[in-house]
Coordinates of C-alpha atoms in Angstrom, one line a residue:
M1 CA -12.4 -21.5 -8.8
R2 CA -15.9 -19.9 -6.7
W3 CA -15.0 -16.6 -5.1
A4 CA -16.5 -14.5 -2.5
L5 CA -16.3 -10.8 -2.9
V6 CA -15.8 -9.1 0.5
G7 CA -16.7 -5.3 -0.3
A8 CA -19.4 -4.4 -2.8
S9 CA -16.6 -2.1 -4.3
T10 CA -16.1 -0.1 -7.5
I11 CA -12.9 -1.8 -8.4
A12 CA -14.8 -4.7 -8.0
S13 CA -17.5 -3.9 -10.7
Q14 CA -15.3 -2.2 -12.9
H15 CA -12.6 -4.9 -13.0
M16 CA -12.4 -7.9 -10.4
I17 CA -15.5 -9.6 -11.5
R18 CA -14.8 -9.9 -15.2
A19 CA -11.4 -10.9 -14.3
I20 CA -12.5 -13.7 -12.2
R21 CA -15.2 -14.7 -14.8
A22 CA -12.8 -14.7 -17.6
Q23 CA -10.6 -17.6 -16.1
A24 CA -11.8 -21.0 -17.0
G25 CA -14.5 -22.0 -14.3
G26 CA -14.3 -18.6 -12.8
E27 CA -17.4 -18.2 -10.6
V28 CA -18.3 -15.0 -8.4
A29 CA -20.4 -17.0 -6.3
R30 CA -21.1 -14.4 -3.6
V31 CA -20.7 -10.9 -2.4
V32 CA -20.5 -9.5 1.1
S33 CA -21.0 -6.0 2.2
G34 CA -21.5 -3.9 5.5
S35 CA -25.2 -3.3 4.3
R36 CA -27.6 -6.2 3.3
D37 CA -29.3 -3.7 0.9
R38 CA -26.2 -2.9 -0.8
A39 CA -25.2 -6.4 -1.1
E40 CA -28.6 -7.4 -2.7
A41 CA -28.5 -4.4 -5.3
Y42 CA -24.8 -5.3 -6.1
A43 CA -25.9 -8.8 -6.6
V44 CA -28.9 -8.2 -8.8
E45 CA -26.6 -5.6 -10.9
H46 CA -24.1 -8.0 -11.5
G47 CA -25.8 -11.5 -11.6
I48 CA -24.1 -12.7 -8.3
P49 CA -26.2 -15.4 -6.9
A50 CA -25.7 -14.8 -3.3
Y51 CA -25.4 -12.1 -0.8
G52 CA -25.4 -10.8 2.5
A53 CA -23.9 -8.5 5.4
D54 CA -22.6 -11.7 7.4
L55 CA -19.0 -12.3 6.7
T56 CA -19.2 -15.6 9.1
E57 CA -21.8 -16.9 6.7
A58 CA -20.1 -16.6 3.5
L59 CA -16.8 -18.1 4.8
A60 CA -18.8 -21.0 6.2
D61 CA -19.9 -21.9 2.8
P62 CA -17.7 -25.0 1.6
T63 CA -17.9 -24.1 -2.0
I64 CA -16.2 -20.8 -1.6
E65 CA -12.6 -21.4 -2.5
A66 CA -11.3 -18.1 -2.7
V67 CA -11.9 -14.4 -1.0
Y68 CA -11.4 -11.1 -3.0
I69 CA -11.2 -8.2 -0.1
S70 CA -11.8 -4.6 -1.2
T71 CA -13.3 -3.2 1.6
T72 CA -11.9 0.2 3.3
N73 CA -8.3 -0.2 4.5
E74 CA -9.3 -0.6 8.3
K75 CA -11.6 -3.7 7.5
H76 CA -8.5 -5.7 5.8
L77 CA -7.2 -7.0 8.8
P78 CA -10.3 -8.6 10.5
Q79 CA -11.7 -9.9 7.4
A80 CA -8.4 -11.4 5.8
L81 CA -7.6 -13.3 9.2
A82 CA -11.1 -14.5 9.3
A83 CA -11.1 -15.9 5.7
I84 CA -7.5 -17.6 6.6
A85 CA -8.9 -19.1 9.5
A86 CA -11.7 -20.2 7.5
G87 CA -9.4 -22.2 4.9
K88 CA -9.7 -19.7 2.2
H89 CA -7.1 -18.3 -0.4
V90 CA -7.3 -14.7 -0.1
L91 CA -6.5 -11.9 -2.7
C92 CA -6.6 -8.4 -0.6
E93 CA -6.6 -4.9 -1.9
K94 CA -3.7 -2.7 -1.0
P95 CA -2.7 -1.7 1.4
L96 CA -3.2 -4.6 3.2
A97 CA -3.4 -3.3 6.7
M98 CA -3.4 0.2 8.5
T99 CA 0.1 -0.9 9.9
V100 CA 3.1 -2.7 8.7
A101 CA 2.8 -5.1 11.9
D102 CA -0.8 -6.1 11.1
A103 CA 0.0 -6.7 7.3
A104 CA 2.9 -9.1 8.5
A105 CA 0.5 -10.5 10.7
M106 CA -1.7 -11.6 7.9
V107 CA 1.1 -13.1 6.0
R108 CA 2.2 -15.2 8.8
A109 CA -1.4 -16.3 9.5
A110 CA -1.9 -17.5 5.8
G111 CA 1.8 -19.4 6.0
E112 CA 0.6 -21.0 9.1
A113 CA -2.7 -22.0 7.7
G114 CA -1.3 -23.1 4.0
V115 CA -3.4 -21.1 1.9
T116 CA -2.4 -18.5 -0.7
F117 CA -2.4 -14.8 0.4
A118 CA -1.7 -12.2 -2.2
T119 CA -1.7 -8.4 -2.6
N120 CA -3.7 -7.1 -5.6
H121 CA -0.8 -4.9 -7.1
H122 CA -2.0 -4.6 -10.5
L123 CA 0.6 -2.4 -12.1
R124 CA 3.3 -5.3 -12.1
C125 CA 0.9 -7.3 -14.2
S126 CA 0.9 -4.7 -17.0
G127 CA 2.6 -5.5 -20.1
S128 CA 4.8 -2.0 -20.0
H129 CA 5.9 -2.4 -16.7
R130 CA 7.1 -6.2 -17.5
A131 CA 8.8 -4.8 -20.4
V132 CA 10.6 -2.1 -18.5
R133 CA 11.6 -4.8 -16.1
A134 CA 13.0 -6.6 -19.0
L135 CA 15.0 -3.9 -20.3
I136 CA 16.5 -3.5 -17.2
R137 CA 17.3 -7.0 -16.6
E138 CA 18.9 -7.4 -19.9
G139 CA 21.1 -4.4 -19.1
R140 CA 19.8 -2.4 -22.0
V141 CA 20.3 1.0 -19.7
G142 CA 23.6 -0.3 -17.7
K143 CA 24.0 0.4 -14.1
V144 CA 20.8 2.0 -12.8
L145 CA 21.4 5.7 -11.4
S146 CA 17.9 7.0 -10.7
V147 CA 14.3 6.5 -11.3
R148 CA 11.7 8.8 -11.5
V149 CA 7.9 8.0 -10.9
F150 CA 5.3 10.6 -11.7
H151 CA 1.9 9.3 -10.4
A152 CA -0.2 12.6 -10.0
V153 CA -3.7 12.3 -11.3
H154 CA -7.1 13.7 -10.5
L155 CA -9.0 11.3 -8.1
P156 CA -12.7 10.6 -9.8
E157 CA -15.4 12.0 -7.6
N158 CA -16.8 8.5 -7.4
L159 CA -13.8 7.4 -5.9
Q160 CA -13.4 10.1 -3.3
G161 CA -15.3 9.7 -0.3
W162 CA -13.2 8.3 2.4
R163 CA -10.1 8.4 0.4
I164 CA -10.1 12.2 0.8
N165 CA -11.7 12.5 4.0
S166 CA -11.1 9.7 6.5
V167 CA -8.1 9.0 8.4
A168 CA -9.6 6.2 10.2
E169 CA -10.4 4.3 7.1
G170 CA -7.1 4.9 5.6
G171 CA -7.4 8.0 3.5
G172 CA -4.8 10.0 2.0
V173 CA -3.0 9.6 -1.1
I174 CA 0.1 7.9 0.6
P175 CA -1.8 4.8 1.4
D176 CA -3.8 5.0 -1.8
I177 CA -0.9 5.4 -4.5
T178 CA 2.4 5.6 -3.0
V179 CA 2.2 2.1 -2.2
H180 CA 1.6 1.6 -5.8
D181 CA 4.6 3.1 -6.7
A182 CA 6.6 1.3 -4.0
D183 CA 5.6 -1.8 -5.1
V184 CA 6.4 -0.5 -9.0
V185 CA 9.9 0.7 -8.0
R186 CA 10.7 -2.8 -6.0
F187 CA 9.4 -5.0 -8.8
L188 CA 11.5 -3.1 -11.5
L189 CA 14.7 -2.8 -9.7
D190 CA 14.6 -6.1 -7.4
E191 CA 15.5 -4.1 -4.2
D192 CA 14.0 -2.6 -1.4
P193 CA 14.2 1.2 -0.5
I194 CA 16.3 1.7 2.6
S195 CA 15.3 5.1 3.9
V196 CA 13.0 8.1 2.6
V197 CA 12.6 11.9 3.0
A198 CA 9.3 13.6 2.1
Q199 CA 7.0 16.3 2.0
A200 CA 3.5 16.0 1.7
T201 CA 0.4 18.7 1.8
S202 CA -3.3 19.1 1.1
S203 CA -3.5 21.0 -2.1
G204 CA -7.3 21.3 -2.6
M205 CA -9.0 18.0 -2.2
G206 CA -7.9 16.2 1.1
Q207 CA -9.6 17.0 4.2
G208 CA -7.8 15.9 7.3
V209 CA -5.4 13.8 4.8
E210 CA -2.8 14.5 2.5
D211 CA -4.0 14.5 -1.3
S212 CA -0.2 15.3 -2.5
A213 CA 3.2 14.1 -1.7
M214 CA 6.5 13.9 -3.2
S215 CA 9.4 11.7 -1.6
V216 CA 13.1 10.6 -2.4
W217 CA 14.2 7.1 -1.5
A218 CA 17.8 5.8 -1.0
M219 CA 18.3 2.2 -2.5
P220 CA 21.0 -0.5 -1.6
S221 CA 22.3 -0.3 -5.0
G222 CA 23.1 3.7 -4.7
A223 CA 20.2 4.4 -7.2
M224 CA 18.1 7.2 -6.1
V225 CA 14.1 7.2 -6.5
M226 CA 12.0 10.3 -6.8
S227 CA 8.1 9.6 -6.5
H228 CA 5.3 12.1 -6.8
E229 CA 1.8 11.2 -5.8
S230 CA -1.4 13.4 -6.2
F231 CA -5.3 13.6 -6.2
T232 CA -5.0 17.0 -7.7
H233 CA -3.6 17.1 -10.9
P234 CA -5.9 16.7 -13.9
F235 CA -3.4 17.3 -16.8
A236 CA -0.1 16.2 -15.2
G237 CA 0.1 12.7 -17.3
S238 CA 1.8 9.6 -15.6
G239 CA 4.7 7.7 -16.1
L240 CA 8.1 6.4 -15.0
E241 CA 11.6 7.1 -16.0
V242 CA 14.5 4.8 -15.5
H243 CA 18.2 6.3 -16.1
G244 CA 21.3 4.2 -16.2
T245 CA 24.8 4.7 -17.6
Q246 CA 24.2 3.2 -21.0
G247 CA 20.5 4.4 -21.6
S248 CA 17.4 5.9 -20.2
I249 CA 13.9 4.5 -20.5
F250 CA 10.9 6.9 -21.0
A251 CA 7.5 5.3 -20.1
S252 CA 4.5 7.6 -20.3
G253 CA 0.9 7.1 -19.5
V254 CA 1.4 3.6 -17.9
M255 CA 0.4 3.9 -14.0
T256 CA -3.1 3.1 -14.9
Q257 CA -5.4 0.3 -15.0
K258 CA -5.6 0.3 -18.6
P259 CA -3.1 -1.6 -20.7
V260 CA -2.2 1.9 -22.5
G261 CA 1.2 4.0 -22.9
E262 CA 4.5 4.2 -24.6
I263 CA 7.8 3.1 -24.0
E264 CA 11.1 4.7 -25.3
L265 CA 14.7 3.6 -24.7
V266 CA 17.4 6.3 -25.5
D267 CA 21.0 5.0 -25.9
A268 CA 24.1 5.8 -27.7
A269 CA 22.3 4.2 -31.0
G270 CA 19.4 6.5 -30.9
R271 CA 15.8 6.2 -29.7
H272 CA 13.8 3.4 -30.1
A273 CA 10.1 2.4 -29.4
I274 CA 9.5 -0.8 -27.2
P275 CA 6.8 -2.7 -27.8
F276 CA 5.0 -4.5 -25.1
D277 CA 2.3 -7.1 -24.6
V278 CA -1.2 -5.6 -24.2
H279 CA -3.5 -7.3 -21.8
D280 CA -5.9 -6.9 -19.3
L281 CA -4.1 -6.2 -15.8
Y282 CA -6.6 -7.6 -13.7
I283 CA -7.3 -10.9 -15.8
T284 CA -3.1 -11.7 -15.6
G285 CA -3.5 -11.1 -11.8
V286 CA -6.2 -13.4 -11.1
A287 CA -4.7 -16.0 -13.7
E288 CA -1.2 -16.0 -11.9
F289 CA -3.3 -16.0 -8.5
E290 CA -5.5 -19.0 -9.5
A291 CA -1.9 -20.7 -10.6
A292 CA -0.4 -20.2 -7.3
V293 CA -3.3 -22.1 -5.7
R294 CA -2.8 -24.8 -8.0
G295 CA 0.7 -24.9 -6.6
E296 CA 2.4 -23.4 -10.1
G297 CA 4.5 -20.5 -8.8
Q298 CA 3.7 -17.3 -7.1
P299 CA 1.1 -14.6 -7.4
A300 CA 1.9 -11.6 -9.2
A301 CA 2.5 -9.8 -5.8
T302 CA 2.5 -11.8 -3.0
G303 CA 1.7 -11.0 1.0
I304 CA 5.2 -9.9 1.7
D305 CA 5.2 -7.6 -1.5
G306 CA 2.0 -6.1 0.3
V307 CA 3.9 -5.9 3.3
K308 CA 6.8 -3.7 1.7
S309 CA 5.0 -1.6 -0.4
L310 CA 2.9 -0.6 2.7
A311 CA 6.2 -0.1 4.8
V312 CA 7.8 2.3 2.4
A313 CA 4.5 4.0 2.2
A314 CA 4.4 4.4 6.3
A315 CA 7.8 5.7 6.0
V316 CA 7.0 8.1 3.3
R317 CA 4.0 9.6 5.5
E318 CA 6.4 9.5 8.9
A319 CA 9.1 11.4 6.9
A320 CA 6.7 14.1 5.6
E321 CA 5.1 14.4 9.0
T322 CA 8.3 14.5 11.2
G323 CA 10.7 16.4 8.3
A324 CA 13.5 13.8 9.1
R325 CA 15.0 10.8 7.1
V326 CA 13.3 7.6 8.1
T327 CA 14.7 4.3 7.8
I328 CA 11.9 1.8 6.5
N329 CA 11.0 -0.9 8.8
Y330 CA 9.8 -4.0 7.0
G331 CA 8.3 -5.6 9.9
G332 CA 10.6 -8.5 9.9
T333 CA 9.8 -9.7 6.3
T334 CA 12.6 -10.8 4.2

């Protein structure tokens, strides 16, 4: 598959270029950036044959089959719609858009055009998260009573920029990390949160946007979810816990782009170390996306998954701003 990168981004350079090239016949054929000079430098650095600042020109290339979008959040909607209109399959970074309505519009457009549209939620591609999901599905913890997700980290300096100071570009920890945690919970429990209460603050890094948030979500099953995200916690560690009537799962160090961490199941019989498959999350995600394009199943995270993770994050932000419980609006998706 021949890909165009829309956005000369860090995530593409660190993860996605390698993941695309790891596929049989995978080729990064073009890169588009808002700056032609940046596009040229990026192309030279990563051995990409074509580059430029004109998205229309790139989308007119009939040899390009798929587009990976990793620009700032406010650009996702017009770029995705343009790619869809050009008949390209689209893998878009999260959050899909600035609003749930816009994200839902992207999904509808892709459906009408008959192209594959997916969200790059990498965590559900992790062997650790898939192992935790399997434990829950096998009934190893019984009925799930609660989930705790702790994803408070320290945002590296090279990733700060607009994420900590630009409302217009979709900055803040909620659109950056809460969307991930929403997708993880939905993936693990196979259900959508109903409502949330939340609190957010700027604890030293955010400039006009929140850099820390905590929220509690109500689930249809009656389970409670507590989620904590931050850009300002260098030593907190990350992970998730699932507590049920017959056991508890402790997964530490797993809220990461790397295939690392440990999983322990605790039940009446004792403590059990749980092995999991160690593989590159992004290679798996691209492989499942390309399989979906071939008509073999679905992407790891569909467009609807992206809409729903954004809906949860939007509700968390609204709840934090208003101090009220907010019912989650999924934009008409099912």
